[in-house]
Amino acid sequence: MFNWEGVTEFVAVAEKESFTAAAKQLGISTAQVSRQVSALESRLATKLFYRTTRQVSVTEAGEIYYQHCRQVLDGLENAERALSNLQSAPRGKLKITAPTTYGESKIAPLINSFVSQYSDLEVYCQFTNQKVDLIENGFDMAIRLGKLEDSSMMAKRLSSRRLFVCASHAYLSTHGEPHLVSELEHHNCLQGTLEYWRFQDKGQERNIKTHGSLSYNSGLALLDAALKGLGIVQLPDYYVQEYIQSGELIALLENYQPSDEGVWALYPHNRHLSPKVRVLLDFLSEHLD
């Protein structure tokens, strides 16, 4: 491993042509500078300076060594400057994952607005309903919905989502409207990836097993089925809210509506959070409704 002892002192003396001036620049004693340079000359087995009582000048070998050392020190200064810039403004690559529909409808428009403000960012988004391993796959951030599993990741709540049970006028006019959770067993409940629906009854969470003739692993497919009068569905607000507002779907069992679920940003544990992640966290938290 390279021994850096004496290099900084040597460069300072070479540039100042004075041990005293070099010591003042480095904030150390002249004797310490002299000791370090002498030790460096001994280690290199090369005389680096001509010394007189009035003048200090580099030898031919010292000049060659100085040029190489100066390049190395300039590189280190540039490296520190690059890190300092990285800490002050979002730049570089940013890799994000989010659930498919939520990502497409909520996250993508915000990412596009975010990127338009920071031209030095290069963003890659992967929308998938699979829970991606952030560390293994090199992701800076993941968006997660609902209850979080135990994890070594850091988490920040960005927003919330609400589950709605709803159906179309066509379905309700034929099959009637349920007013109690227990009445769902008499209805065609459009099935998603879970075998139960979530409710809250007298302050207690309840998971009710539901049954139906149609099952999808796609929220959009379930939404389409509900709009076409094929059954009752439970879906998050970002699927159904506009249709409830337009009257195409009717919200049901509102007295049993479960507590809002969290929308979370997960990111690797890091005391020195990079600006690109920190600024994006703040941006999403501010703009997600």
Coordinates of N, CA and C in Angstrom, one line a residue, residues 150-241:
D150 N -41.4 -6.5 8.5 CA -40.2 -6.1 9.2 C -39.0 -6.1 8.2
S151 N -38.2 -5.1 8.3 CA -37.1 -4.9 7.3 C -36.0 -4.1 7.9
S152 N -34.8 -4.2 7.3 CA -33.7 -3.4 7.7 C -33.7 -2.1 7.0
M153 N -34.7 -1.9 6.1 CA -34.8 -0.7 5.3 C -35.3 0.5 6.2
M154 N -35.0 1.7 5.8 CA -35.6 2.9 6.4 C -36.9 3.1 5.6
A155 N -37.9 3.7 6.3 CA -39.2 3.9 5.7 C -39.7 5.3 6.1
K156 N -40.3 6.0 5.1 CA -40.9 7.3 5.2 C -42.3 7.2 4.7
R157 N -43.3 7.6 5.5 CA -44.7 7.6 5.0 C -44.9 8.8 4.1
L158 N -45.3 8.6 2.9 CA -45.5 9.7 1.9 C -46.9 10.1 1.8
S159 N -47.9 9.2 1.9 CA -49.3 9.5 1.7 C -50.1 8.3 2.3
S160 N -51.3 8.3 1.9 CA -52.2 7.1 2.3 C -53.1 6.8 1.2
R161 N -53.6 5.6 1.3 CA -54.7 5.1 0.3 C -55.8 4.6 1.1
R162 N -57.0 4.6 0.5 CA -58.3 4.2 1.1 C -58.9 3.1 0.3
L163 N -59.4 2.1 0.9 CA -60.1 1.0 0.2 C -61.5 1.3 0.2
F164 N -62.1 1.0 -1.0 CA -63.6 1.2 -1.2 C -64.2 -0.1 -1.7
V165 N -65.4 -0.4 -1.1 CA -66.2 -1.5 -1.6 C -67.3 -0.8 -2.5
C166 N -67.4 -1.3 -3.7 CA -68.4 -0.6 -4.6 C -68.9 -1.5 -5.7
A167 N -69.9 -1.1 -6.3 CA -70.6 -1.8 -7.4 C -71.3 -0.9 -8.3
S168 N -71.7 -1.3 -9.5 CA -72.4 -0.5 -10.5 C -73.9 -0.5 -10.2
H169 N -74.6 0.5 -10.7 CA -76.1 0.6 -10.6 C -76.7 -0.7 -11.2
A170 N -76.1 -1.2 -12.3 CA -76.7 -2.4 -12.9 C -76.7 -3.6 -12.0
Y171 N -75.6 -3.8 -11.3 CA -75.5 -4.9 -10.4 C -76.4 -4.8 -9.2
L172 N -76.4 -3.6 -8.6 CA -77.3 -3.4 -7.4 C -78.7 -3.4 -7.8
S173 N -79.1 -3.0 -8.9 CA -80.6 -3.0 -9.3 C -81.1 -4.4 -9.5
T174 N -80.2 -5.3 -9.8 CA -80.5 -6.8 -10.0 C -80.4 -7.5 -8.7
H175 N -79.3 -7.3 -7.9 CA -79.0 -8.1 -6.7 C -79.2 -7.4 -5.4
G176 N -79.5 -6.2 -5.4 CA -79.7 -5.4 -4.2 C -78.4 -5.0 -3.5
E177 N -78.5 -4.1 -2.6 CA -77.4 -3.5 -1.9 C -77.1 -4.1 -0.6
P178 N -75.9 -4.6 -0.3 CA -75.6 -5.1 1.1 C -75.5 -3.9 2.1
H179 N -76.0 -4.1 3.2 CA -75.9 -3.1 4.3 C -75.1 -3.6 5.5
L180 N -74.8 -4.9 5.5 CA -74.0 -5.5 6.5 C -72.9 -6.3 5.9
V181 N -71.8 -6.4 6.5 CA -70.7 -7.2 6.0 C -71.1 -8.6 5.8
S182 N -71.9 -9.1 6.7 CA -72.3 -10.5 6.6 C -73.1 -10.8 5.4
E183 N -73.7 -9.8 4.8 CA -74.6 -10.0 3.6 C -73.7 -10.2 2.3
L184 N -72.4 -10.0 2.4 CA -71.6 -10.2 1.2 C -71.6 -11.7 0.8
E185 N -71.8 -12.6 1.7 CA -71.9 -14.0 1.3 C -73.0 -14.3 0.3
H186 N -73.9 -13.4 0.1 CA -75.0 -13.6 -0.8 C -74.7 -12.9 -2.1
H187 N -73.5 -12.3 -2.3 CA -73.2 -11.5 -3.5 C -72.0 -12.1 -4.2
N188 N -71.9 -11.7 -5.5 CA -70.8 -12.1 -6.3 C -69.6 -11.1 -6.0
C189 N -68.7 -11.5 -5.2 CA -67.5 -10.6 -4.9 C -66.4 -10.9 -5.8
L190 N -66.0 -9.9 -6.6 CA -64.9 -10.0 -7.6 C -63.6 -10.2 -6.8
Q191 N -62.9 -11.2 -7.1 CA -61.7 -11.6 -6.3 C -60.4 -11.1 -6.9
G192 N -59.6 -10.6 -6.0 CA -58.2 -10.2 -6.3 C -57.2 -11.2 -5.9
T193 N -56.0 -10.8 -5.5 CA -55.0 -11.7 -5.1 C -55.2 -12.2 -3.7
L194 N -56.0 -11.5 -2.9 CA -56.3 -11.9 -1.5 C -57.6 -12.7 -1.5
E195 N -57.7 -13.6 -0.5 CA -59.0 -14.3 -0.4 C -59.9 -13.7 0.6
Y196 N -59.5 -12.5 1.1 CA -60.4 -11.8 2.1 C -60.4 -10.3 1.7
W197 N -61.5 -9.6 2.3 CA -61.5 -8.2 2.2 C -61.4 -7.6 3.6
R198 N -60.8 -6.4 3.6 CA -60.6 -5.8 4.9 C -61.7 -4.8 5.3
F199 N -62.1 -4.8 6.6 CA -63.1 -4.0 7.1 C -62.7 -3.5 8.5
Q200 N -63.5 -2.5 9.0 CA -63.4 -2.1 10.4 C -64.8 -2.1 11.0
D201 N -64.9 -2.8 12.1 CA -66.2 -2.9 12.7 C -66.1 -2.6 14.2
K202 N -66.7 -1.5 14.6 CA -66.6 -1.0 16.0 C -65.2 -0.9 16.5
G203 N -64.4 -0.3 15.6 CA -63.0 0.0 16.0 C -62.1 -1.1 15.8
Q204 N -62.5 -2.3 15.4 CA -61.7 -3.5 15.3 C -61.6 -3.8 13.8
E205 N -60.3 -4.2 13.4 CA -60.1 -4.6 12.0 C -60.7 -6.0 11.9
R206 N -61.4 -6.2 10.7 CA -61.9 -7.6 10.4 C -61.5 -8.0 9.0
N207 N -61.1 -9.2 8.8 CA -60.8 -9.7 7.5 C -61.9 -10.7 7.2
I208 N -62.7 -10.4 6.1 CA -63.8 -11.2 5.7 C -63.5 -12.0 4.5
K209 N -63.6 -13.3 4.5 CA -63.4 -14.2 3.4 C -64.6 -14.0 2.4
T210 N -64.2 -13.7 1.2 CA -65.3 -13.5 0.2 C -65.2 -14.5 -1.0
H211 N -66.3 -14.6 -1.7 CA -66.4 -15.6 -2.8 C -67.0 -15.0 -4.0
G212 N -66.6 -15.4 -5.2 CA -67.1 -14.9 -6.4 C -66.8 -15.8 -7.6
S213 N -67.4 -15.5 -8.7 CA -67.2 -16.3 -9.9 C -66.1 -15.8 -10.8
L214 N -65.5 -14.7 -10.4 CA -64.5 -14.1 -11.3 C -63.3 -13.7 -10.4
S215 N -62.1 -14.0 -10.8 CA -60.9 -13.7 -10.1 C -59.8 -13.2 -11.0
Y216 N -59.1 -12.1 -10.6 CA -58.0 -11.5 -11.4 C -56.9 -11.1 -10.5
N217 N -55.7 -11.1 -11.0 CA -54.5 -10.5 -10.3 C -54.3 -9.1 -10.8
S218 N -55.3 -8.5 -11.3 CA -55.2 -7.2 -11.9 C -56.3 -6.3 -11.4
G219 N -55.9 -5.1 -10.8 CA -56.9 -4.2 -10.3 C -57.7 -3.6 -11.4
L220 N -57.1 -3.3 -12.6 CA -57.8 -2.8 -13.7 C -58.8 -3.7 -14.3
A221 N -58.5 -5.0 -14.3 CA -59.4 -6.0 -14.8 C -60.6 -6.1 -13.8
L222 N -60.4 -6.1 -12.5 CA -61.5 -6.1 -11.5 C -62.3 -4.8 -11.7
L223 N -61.7 -3.7 -11.9 CA -62.5 -2.4 -12.1 C -63.4 -2.6 -13.3
D224 N -62.9 -3.1 -14.4 CA -63.7 -3.2 -15.6 C -64.9 -4.1 -15.4
A225 N -64.6 -5.2 -14.6 CA -65.7 -6.2 -14.3 C -66.8 -5.5 -13.5
A226 N -66.4 -4.7 -12.5 CA -67.3 -4.0 -11.7 C -68.1 -3.0 -12.5
L227 N -67.5 -2.2 -13.4 CA -68.2 -1.3 -14.2 C -69.2 -1.9 -15.1
K228 N -68.9 -3.2 -15.5 CA -69.8 -3.9 -16.4 C -70.9 -4.7 -15.6
G229 N -71.0 -4.4 -14.3 CA -72.1 -5.0 -13.5 C -71.9 -6.4 -13.2
L230 N -70.7 -7.0 -13.1 CA -70.5 -8.4 -12.9 C -70.4 -8.7 -11.4
G231 N -70.2 -7.7 -10.5 CA -70.2 -8.0 -9.1 C -69.7 -6.8 -8.3
I232 N -69.5 -7.1 -7.0 CA -69.0 -6.1 -6.1 C -67.5 -6.2 -6.0
V233 N -66.8 -5.1 -5.8 CA -65.3 -5.2 -5.7 C -64.8 -4.3 -4.6
Q234 N -63.7 -4.7 -4.0 CA -63.0 -3.8 -3.1 C -61.6 -3.5 -3.7
L235 N -61.4 -2.2 -3.9 CA -60.2 -1.7 -4.6 C -59.8 -0.4 -3.9
P236 N -58.5 0.0 -4.0 CA -58.0 1.2 -3.5 C -58.6 2.4 -4.3
D237 N -58.5 3.6 -3.6 CA -59.1 4.8 -4.2 C -58.6 5.2 -5.5
Y238 N -57.3 4.9 -5.9 CA -56.8 5.4 -7.1 C -57.4 4.6 -8.3
Y239 N -58.0 3.5 -8.0 CA -58.7 2.8 -9.1 C -60.2 3.3 -9.3
V240 N -60.9 3.6 -8.2 CA -62.3 3.7 -8.3 C -62.8 5.1 -8.0
Q241 N -62.0 6.0 -7.4 CA -62.5 7.3 -6.9 C -63.2 8.1 -8.0

